[in-house]
Amino acid sequence: MEERTHDVRPGELLVAAAHGDQEAWDALVSRFGAAMWSTARACGLGAADAEDAVQAAWLRLLESMGGIREPHAVGLWLVTTTRREAIRLAGRRRREHPAPSPAEEPAHAARTAVPDIASAVLDADEAGRLWRAVESMNEPCRSLLRLMATAPDAGTQRLAVRLGMPPGSVGPTRARCLRRLRTIVDTREAVR
């Protein structure tokens, strides 16, 4: 599946998924799932709530497949929708469990408070820029960085097996990919 859909453009995957192609749907999940997860977590959500936000975004895509005006930008649409779902969910959680008043709250809690929504949105935007940079990279960097983000506890051996490379190559490849990612991000920041 990965080989067949690897070079297919996101817009084409969206159209194929809308017509019931499971491989296209799986490819969309593979390409954009990690960015969506990072976006939800950057909004200050815990793992369970982040999962809910990501699932809600996938549901929105399923409901809106035929109405997306720019299918080629489905990745950005998914990240933006995830961010909106995460912000909505974070607001609901705050209403369900309001923060204690300053008199009730210990002094140290103020220093460790969850970031406010503005910070969360900025963090999510930053995560989106980072994932767009990862998506612009060639293989094996794109797959290696995705795996590092989605399975941070994966050891060198597991990464080597998943990527089909010798275990001794994982470390140097990771270092090169991270340097390349830093260059891409720095270049894009300079242009902004």
PDB file of C-alpha atoms in Angstrom, residues 100 102 104-114:
ATOM      1  CA  PRO A 100      -9.682  27.117  41.298  1.00  0.00           C
ATOM      2  CA  PRO A 102      -6.325  32.294  43.120  1.00  0.00           C
ATOM      3  CA  GLU A 104      -7.665  28.254  46.473  1.00  0.00           C
ATOM      4  CA  GLU A 105      -4.719  27.611  44.187  1.00  0.00           C
ATOM      5  CA  PRO A 106      -1.259  26.940  45.611  1.00  0.00           C
ATOM      6  CA  ALA A 107       1.422  29.420  44.543  1.00  0.00           C
ATOM      7  CA  HIS A 108       3.394  26.803  42.603  1.00  0.00           C
ATOM      8  CA  ALA A 109       0.360  25.862  40.494  1.00  0.00           C
ATOM      9  CA  ALA A 110       0.351  29.290  38.854  1.00  0.00           C
ATOM     10  CA  ARG A 111       3.862  28.634  37.566  1.00  0.00           C
ATOM     11  CA  THR A 112       2.905  25.232  36.120  1.00  0.00           C
ATOM     12  CA  ALA A 113      -0.508  26.117  34.674  1.00  0.00           C
ATOM     13  CA  VAL A 114      -1.650  24.828  31.286  1.00  0.00           C
TER      14      VAL A 114
END
